Short mmCIF file of C-alpha atoms in Angstrom, two decimals:
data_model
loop_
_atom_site.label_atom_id
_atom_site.label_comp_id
_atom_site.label_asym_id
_atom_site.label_seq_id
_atom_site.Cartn_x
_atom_site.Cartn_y
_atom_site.Cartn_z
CA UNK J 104 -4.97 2.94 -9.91
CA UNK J 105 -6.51 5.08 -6.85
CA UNK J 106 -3.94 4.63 -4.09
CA UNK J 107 -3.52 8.77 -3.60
CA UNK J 108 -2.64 9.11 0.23
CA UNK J 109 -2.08 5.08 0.00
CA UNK J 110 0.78 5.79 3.35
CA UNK J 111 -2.07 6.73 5.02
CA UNK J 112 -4.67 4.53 4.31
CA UNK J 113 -2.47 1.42 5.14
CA UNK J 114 -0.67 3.03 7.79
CA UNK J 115 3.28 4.55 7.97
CA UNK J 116 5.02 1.33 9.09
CA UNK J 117 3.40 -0.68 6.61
CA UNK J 118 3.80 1.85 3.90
CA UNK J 119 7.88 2.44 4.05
CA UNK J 120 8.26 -1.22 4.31
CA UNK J 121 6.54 -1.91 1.27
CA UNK J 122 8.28 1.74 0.34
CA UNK J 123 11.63 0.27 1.16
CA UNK J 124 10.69 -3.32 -1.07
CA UNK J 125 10.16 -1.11 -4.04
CA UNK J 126 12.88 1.22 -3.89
CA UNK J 127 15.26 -2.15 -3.81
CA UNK J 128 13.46 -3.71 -6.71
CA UNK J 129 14.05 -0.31 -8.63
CA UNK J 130 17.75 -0.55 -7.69
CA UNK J 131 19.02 -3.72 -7.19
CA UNK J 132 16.66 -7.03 -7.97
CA UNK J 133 17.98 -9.41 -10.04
CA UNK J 134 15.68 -12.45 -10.89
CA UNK J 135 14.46 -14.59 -13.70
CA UNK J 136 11.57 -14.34 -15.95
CA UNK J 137 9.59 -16.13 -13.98
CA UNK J 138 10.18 -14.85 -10.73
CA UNK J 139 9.46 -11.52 -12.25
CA UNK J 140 6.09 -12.93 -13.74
CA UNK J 141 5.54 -13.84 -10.44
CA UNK J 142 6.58 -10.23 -8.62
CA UNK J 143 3.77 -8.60 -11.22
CA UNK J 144 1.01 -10.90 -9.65
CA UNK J 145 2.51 -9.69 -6.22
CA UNK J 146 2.69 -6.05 -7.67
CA UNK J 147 -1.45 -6.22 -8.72
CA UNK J 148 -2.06 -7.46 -4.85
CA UNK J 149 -0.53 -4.88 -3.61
CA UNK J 150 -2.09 -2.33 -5.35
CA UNK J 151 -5.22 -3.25 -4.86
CA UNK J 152 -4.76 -3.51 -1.29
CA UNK J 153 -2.99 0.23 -0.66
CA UNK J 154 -6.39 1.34 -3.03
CA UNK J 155 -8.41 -0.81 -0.62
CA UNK J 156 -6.71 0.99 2.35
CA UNK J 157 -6.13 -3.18 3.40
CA UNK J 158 -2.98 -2.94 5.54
CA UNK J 159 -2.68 -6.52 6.25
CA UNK J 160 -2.68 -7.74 2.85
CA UNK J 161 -0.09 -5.01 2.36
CA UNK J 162 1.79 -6.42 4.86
CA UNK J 163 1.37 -9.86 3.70
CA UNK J 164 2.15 -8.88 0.28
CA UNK J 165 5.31 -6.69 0.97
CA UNK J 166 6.57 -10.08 2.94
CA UNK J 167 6.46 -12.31 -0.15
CA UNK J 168 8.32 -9.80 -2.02
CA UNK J 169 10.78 -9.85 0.45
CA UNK J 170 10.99 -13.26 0.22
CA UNK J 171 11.45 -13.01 -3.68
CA UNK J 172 14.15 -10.52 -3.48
CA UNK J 173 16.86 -13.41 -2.77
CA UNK J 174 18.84 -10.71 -0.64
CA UNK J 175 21.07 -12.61 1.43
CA UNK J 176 23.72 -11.03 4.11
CA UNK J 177 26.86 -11.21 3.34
CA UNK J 178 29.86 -10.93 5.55
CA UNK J 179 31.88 -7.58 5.21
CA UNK J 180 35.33 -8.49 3.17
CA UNK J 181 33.92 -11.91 1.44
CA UNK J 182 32.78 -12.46 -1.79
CA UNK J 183 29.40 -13.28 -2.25
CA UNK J 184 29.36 -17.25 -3.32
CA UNK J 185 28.09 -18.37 -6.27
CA UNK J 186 27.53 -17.55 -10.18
CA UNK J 187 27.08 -14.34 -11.08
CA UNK J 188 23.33 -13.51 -11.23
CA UNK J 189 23.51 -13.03 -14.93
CA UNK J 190 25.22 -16.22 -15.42
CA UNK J 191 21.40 -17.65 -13.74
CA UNK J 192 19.62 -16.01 -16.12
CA UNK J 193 19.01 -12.91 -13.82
CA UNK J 194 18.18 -9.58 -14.99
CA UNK J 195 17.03 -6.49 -13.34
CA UNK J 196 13.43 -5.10 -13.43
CA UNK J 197 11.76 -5.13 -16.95
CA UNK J 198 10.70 -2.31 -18.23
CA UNK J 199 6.90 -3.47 -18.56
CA UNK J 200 6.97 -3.64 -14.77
CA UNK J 201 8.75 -0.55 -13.87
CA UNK J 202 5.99 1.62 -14.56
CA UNK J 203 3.74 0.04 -12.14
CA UNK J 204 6.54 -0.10 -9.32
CA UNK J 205 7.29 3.39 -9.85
CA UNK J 206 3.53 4.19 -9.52
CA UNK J 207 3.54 2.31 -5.89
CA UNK J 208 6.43 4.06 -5.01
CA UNK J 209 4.85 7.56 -5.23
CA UNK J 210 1.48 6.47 -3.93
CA UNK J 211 3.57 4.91 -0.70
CA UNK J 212 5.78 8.19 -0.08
CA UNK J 213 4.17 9.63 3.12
CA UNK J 214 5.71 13.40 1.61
CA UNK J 215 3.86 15.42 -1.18
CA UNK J 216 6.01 15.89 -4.22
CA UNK J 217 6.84 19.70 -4.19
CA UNK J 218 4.43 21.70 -5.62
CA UNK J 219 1.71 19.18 -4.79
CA UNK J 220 -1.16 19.56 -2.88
CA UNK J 221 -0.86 20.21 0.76
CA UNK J 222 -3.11 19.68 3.58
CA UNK J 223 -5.53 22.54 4.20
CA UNK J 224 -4.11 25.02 7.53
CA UNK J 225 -6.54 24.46 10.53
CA UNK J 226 -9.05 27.40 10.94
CA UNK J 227 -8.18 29.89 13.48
CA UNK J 228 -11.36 30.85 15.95
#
């Protein structure tokens, strides 16, 4: 996958928010087999479009995963209603799919890793 620089191909806004739909998946998604089967498809798109530089299939993209995530607000001091999301059949992220979201994480972080390459200083006249 060639998404180096993929923040800046598909511009910063669009990058953290697909940044910030990653990270959550990493952390905190619960969903079922299928609605993982269904976040790879989503995962593929998105590649392709940071690679592509295509920021409004990014955008489009990063929407239906937000959609998938199932995060719902709930009110300081209550307890969330419902089964328990393992009691649904809900698991985190599988480790077949981690890789990939990992991968899109780094291409999306607008910061070099330390030690990687920086931008060349601008020549002095």
């Amino acid at each position: 996958m060639s998404t180096s620089n993929g923040a800046a191909r598909i511009g910063r806004e669009t990058a953290a928010a697909a940044h910030l739909a990653l990270e959550l998946m990493l952390k905190e998604w619960q969903l079922t087999a299928a609605q993982w089967e269904e976040v790879a498809e989503l995962l593929d798109e998105l590649s392709a479009a940071v690679a592509a530089g295509d920021a409004a299939t990014a955008d489009a993209v990063t929407g239906e995963l937000e959609i998938l995530s199932g995060s719902r607000v709930t009110r300081i001091g209550n307890a969330p209603d419902g089964p328990s999301p393992e009691s649904e059949g809900k698991v985190p992220l599988p480790e077949p799919y981690r890789e990939r979201v990992v991968a899109l994480v780094h291409a999306l972080d607008p910061e070099p890793a330390s030690g990687g390459a920086r931008p060349a200083p601008p020549e002095r006249t």
